[in-house]
Short mmCIF file of C-alpha atoms in Angstrom, two decimals:
data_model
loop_
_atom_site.label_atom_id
_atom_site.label_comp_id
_atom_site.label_asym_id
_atom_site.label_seq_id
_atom_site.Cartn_x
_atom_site.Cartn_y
_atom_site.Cartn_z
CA UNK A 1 52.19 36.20 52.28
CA UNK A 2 53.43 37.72 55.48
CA UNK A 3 54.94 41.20 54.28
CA UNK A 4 53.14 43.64 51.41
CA UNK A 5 56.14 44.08 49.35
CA UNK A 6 57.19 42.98 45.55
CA UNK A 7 59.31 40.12 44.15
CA UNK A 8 60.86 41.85 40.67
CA UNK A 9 64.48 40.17 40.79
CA UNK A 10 65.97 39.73 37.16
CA UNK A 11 69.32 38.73 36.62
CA UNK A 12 71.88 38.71 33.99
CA UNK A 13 71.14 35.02 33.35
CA UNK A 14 67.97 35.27 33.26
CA UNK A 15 67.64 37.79 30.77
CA UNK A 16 69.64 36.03 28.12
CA UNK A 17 67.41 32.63 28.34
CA UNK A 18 64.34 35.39 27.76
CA UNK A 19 65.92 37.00 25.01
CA UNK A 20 66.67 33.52 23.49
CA UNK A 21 62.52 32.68 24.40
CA UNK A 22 61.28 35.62 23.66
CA UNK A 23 61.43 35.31 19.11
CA UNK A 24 59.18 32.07 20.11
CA UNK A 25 56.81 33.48 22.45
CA UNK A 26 53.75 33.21 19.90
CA UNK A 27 54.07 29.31 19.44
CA UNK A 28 54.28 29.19 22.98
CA UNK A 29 51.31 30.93 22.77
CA UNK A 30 49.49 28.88 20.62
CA UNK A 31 50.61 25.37 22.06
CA UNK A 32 48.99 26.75 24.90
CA UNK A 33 45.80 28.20 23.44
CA UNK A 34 45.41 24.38 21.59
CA UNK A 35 45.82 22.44 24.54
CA UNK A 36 42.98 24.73 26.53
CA UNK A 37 40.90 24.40 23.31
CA UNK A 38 41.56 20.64 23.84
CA UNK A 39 40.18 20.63 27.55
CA UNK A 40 37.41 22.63 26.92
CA UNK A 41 36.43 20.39 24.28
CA UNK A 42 36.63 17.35 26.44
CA UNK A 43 34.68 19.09 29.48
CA UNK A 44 31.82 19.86 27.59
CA UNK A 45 28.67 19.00 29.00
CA UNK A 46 30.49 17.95 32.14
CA UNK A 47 27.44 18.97 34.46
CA UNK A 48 29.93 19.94 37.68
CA UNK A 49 33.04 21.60 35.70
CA UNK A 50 33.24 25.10 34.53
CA UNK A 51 35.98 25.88 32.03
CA UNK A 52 37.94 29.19 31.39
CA UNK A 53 35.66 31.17 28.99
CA UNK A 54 37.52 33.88 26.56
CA UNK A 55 35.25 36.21 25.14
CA UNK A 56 35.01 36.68 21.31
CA UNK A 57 37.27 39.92 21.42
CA UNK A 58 40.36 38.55 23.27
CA UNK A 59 43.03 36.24 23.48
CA UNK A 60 43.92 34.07 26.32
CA UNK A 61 47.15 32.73 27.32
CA UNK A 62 46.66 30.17 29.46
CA UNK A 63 49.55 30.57 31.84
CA UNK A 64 47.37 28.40 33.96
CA UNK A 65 44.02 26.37 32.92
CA UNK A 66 41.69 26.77 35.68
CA UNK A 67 38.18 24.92 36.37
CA UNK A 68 35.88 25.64 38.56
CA UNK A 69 34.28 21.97 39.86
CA UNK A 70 30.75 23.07 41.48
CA UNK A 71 29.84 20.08 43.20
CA UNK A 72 31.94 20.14 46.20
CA UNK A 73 34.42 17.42 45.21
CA UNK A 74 37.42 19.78 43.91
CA UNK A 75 39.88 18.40 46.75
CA UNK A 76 38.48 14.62 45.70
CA UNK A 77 39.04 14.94 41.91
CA UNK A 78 42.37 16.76 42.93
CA UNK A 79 43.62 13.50 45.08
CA UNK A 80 42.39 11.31 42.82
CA UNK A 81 44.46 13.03 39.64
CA UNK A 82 47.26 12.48 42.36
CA UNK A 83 47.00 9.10 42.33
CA UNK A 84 47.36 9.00 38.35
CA UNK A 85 50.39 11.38 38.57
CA UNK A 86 48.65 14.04 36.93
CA UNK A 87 49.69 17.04 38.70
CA UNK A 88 46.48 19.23 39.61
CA UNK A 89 47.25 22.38 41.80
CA UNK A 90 45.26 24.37 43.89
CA UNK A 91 47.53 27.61 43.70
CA UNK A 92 45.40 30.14 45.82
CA UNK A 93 43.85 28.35 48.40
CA UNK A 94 43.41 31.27 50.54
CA UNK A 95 41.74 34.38 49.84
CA UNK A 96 44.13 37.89 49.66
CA UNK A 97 42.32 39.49 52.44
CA UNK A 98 43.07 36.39 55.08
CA UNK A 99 46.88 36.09 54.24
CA UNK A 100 49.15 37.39 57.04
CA UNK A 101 50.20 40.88 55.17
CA UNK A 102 46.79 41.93 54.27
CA UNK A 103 44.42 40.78 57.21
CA UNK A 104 43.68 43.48 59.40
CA UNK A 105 40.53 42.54 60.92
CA UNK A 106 38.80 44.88 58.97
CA UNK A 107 36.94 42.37 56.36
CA UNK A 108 33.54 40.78 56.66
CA UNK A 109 33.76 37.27 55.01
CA UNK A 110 30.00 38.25 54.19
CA UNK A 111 31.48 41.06 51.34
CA UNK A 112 33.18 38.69 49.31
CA UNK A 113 30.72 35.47 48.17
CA UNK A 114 32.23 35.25 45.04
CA UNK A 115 36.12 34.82 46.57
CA UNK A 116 34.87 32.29 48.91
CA UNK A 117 33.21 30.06 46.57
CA UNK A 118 35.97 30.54 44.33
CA UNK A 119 38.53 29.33 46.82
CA UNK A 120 37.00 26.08 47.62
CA UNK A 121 36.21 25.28 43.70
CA UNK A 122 38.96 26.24 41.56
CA UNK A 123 41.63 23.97 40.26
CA UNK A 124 44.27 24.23 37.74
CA UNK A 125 45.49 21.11 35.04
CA UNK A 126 48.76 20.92 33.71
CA UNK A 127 49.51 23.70 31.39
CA UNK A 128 52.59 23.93 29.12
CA UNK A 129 53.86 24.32 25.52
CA UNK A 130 54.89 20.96 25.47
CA UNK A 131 51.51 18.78 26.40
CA UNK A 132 51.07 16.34 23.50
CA UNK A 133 47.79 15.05 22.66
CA UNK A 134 48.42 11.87 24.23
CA UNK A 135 49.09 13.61 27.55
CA UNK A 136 45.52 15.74 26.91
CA UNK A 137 44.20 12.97 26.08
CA UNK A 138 45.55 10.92 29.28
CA UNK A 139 44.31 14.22 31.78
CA UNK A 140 41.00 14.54 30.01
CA UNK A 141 40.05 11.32 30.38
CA UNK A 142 40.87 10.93 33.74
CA UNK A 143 38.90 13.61 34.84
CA UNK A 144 36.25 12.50 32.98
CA UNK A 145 36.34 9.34 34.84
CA UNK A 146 36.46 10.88 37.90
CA UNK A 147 32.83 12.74 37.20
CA UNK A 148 31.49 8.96 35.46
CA UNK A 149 32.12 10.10 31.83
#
C-alpha cells in the first residue's frame, strides 16, 4: 500500500447481487466451515503444518484457510501446488509496518518476531462454497505428498 486511506466503494449493482446472496449467507457459511473441517482432518499429524484453530466458543468463516508450514519450505510446497494447478496464495507477504504508507523508519524488526515468522510461513488453500470433496480430496492429497504422506 502506498497511501493510508480506505477502499469502501458500493454500487447500485453491487448491492442487488448482495441482497440476492445475502438469504444464503449461512450455507455459504457452512460449505465453508466443512471444507476447513475437511483440511484439518487431512493435516493431522502433518509434523510441519499448522492449521487454523477455532476455539470451542466461536465460529469461523473461513474467508480464507490459512496454514502455517514451519519447516521453511512454504514457497516450495506453494510452487509445487502450482505445478498441479492448485491455486495456493501467499496474500500478505509483507508485513503492515514495511509497506510504503506505513513505514516511517520508526520500527525495529526486533519488536515484531511473531509478524516475521508469520510472513515467511503462512499460506492460504483454495477456499469457496463450491469445493467438492473430490477437489478436497485432490488439494489434500497433494499437499500431503508434498510433506511424504
Amino acid at each position: 500500500h502506498d497511501m493510508i486511506g480506505v477502499n469502501s466503494r458500493l454500487d447500485s449493482i453491487q448491492a442487488a447481487v448482495l441482497d440476492v446472496k445475502l438469504p444464503h449467507l449461512d450455507a455459504y457459511t457452512k460449505a465453508r466451515q466443512t471444507a476447513a473441517h475437511f483440511y484439518n482432518e487431512a493435516f493431522a499429524g502433518c509434523a510441519h503444518l499448522i492449521t487454523p484453530v477455532v476455539a470451542a466458543h466461536t465460529t469461523h468463516v473461513f474467508h480464507q484457510y490459512t496454514l502455517r508450514v514451519t519447516n521453511g519450505k512454504r514457497n516450495e510446497l506453494q510452487a509445487f501446488l502450482t505445478e498441479k494447478e492448485i491455486p495456493a496464495m501467499i496474500y500478505y507477504p509483507v508485513p503492515l509496518r514495511k509497506q510504503k504508507a506505513y513505514d516511517n523508519g520508526h520500527y525495529n524488526d526486533a519488536d515484531f518476531p511473531n509478524t516475521n515468522k508469520l510472513v515467511e510461513e503462512v499460506m492460504s488453500l483454495p477456499m469457496h462454497t463450491e469445493l467438492d470433496e473430490e477437489q478436497l480430496a485432490y488439494i489434500t492429497s497433494a499437499v500431503r505428498e508434498f510433506f511424504g504422506k
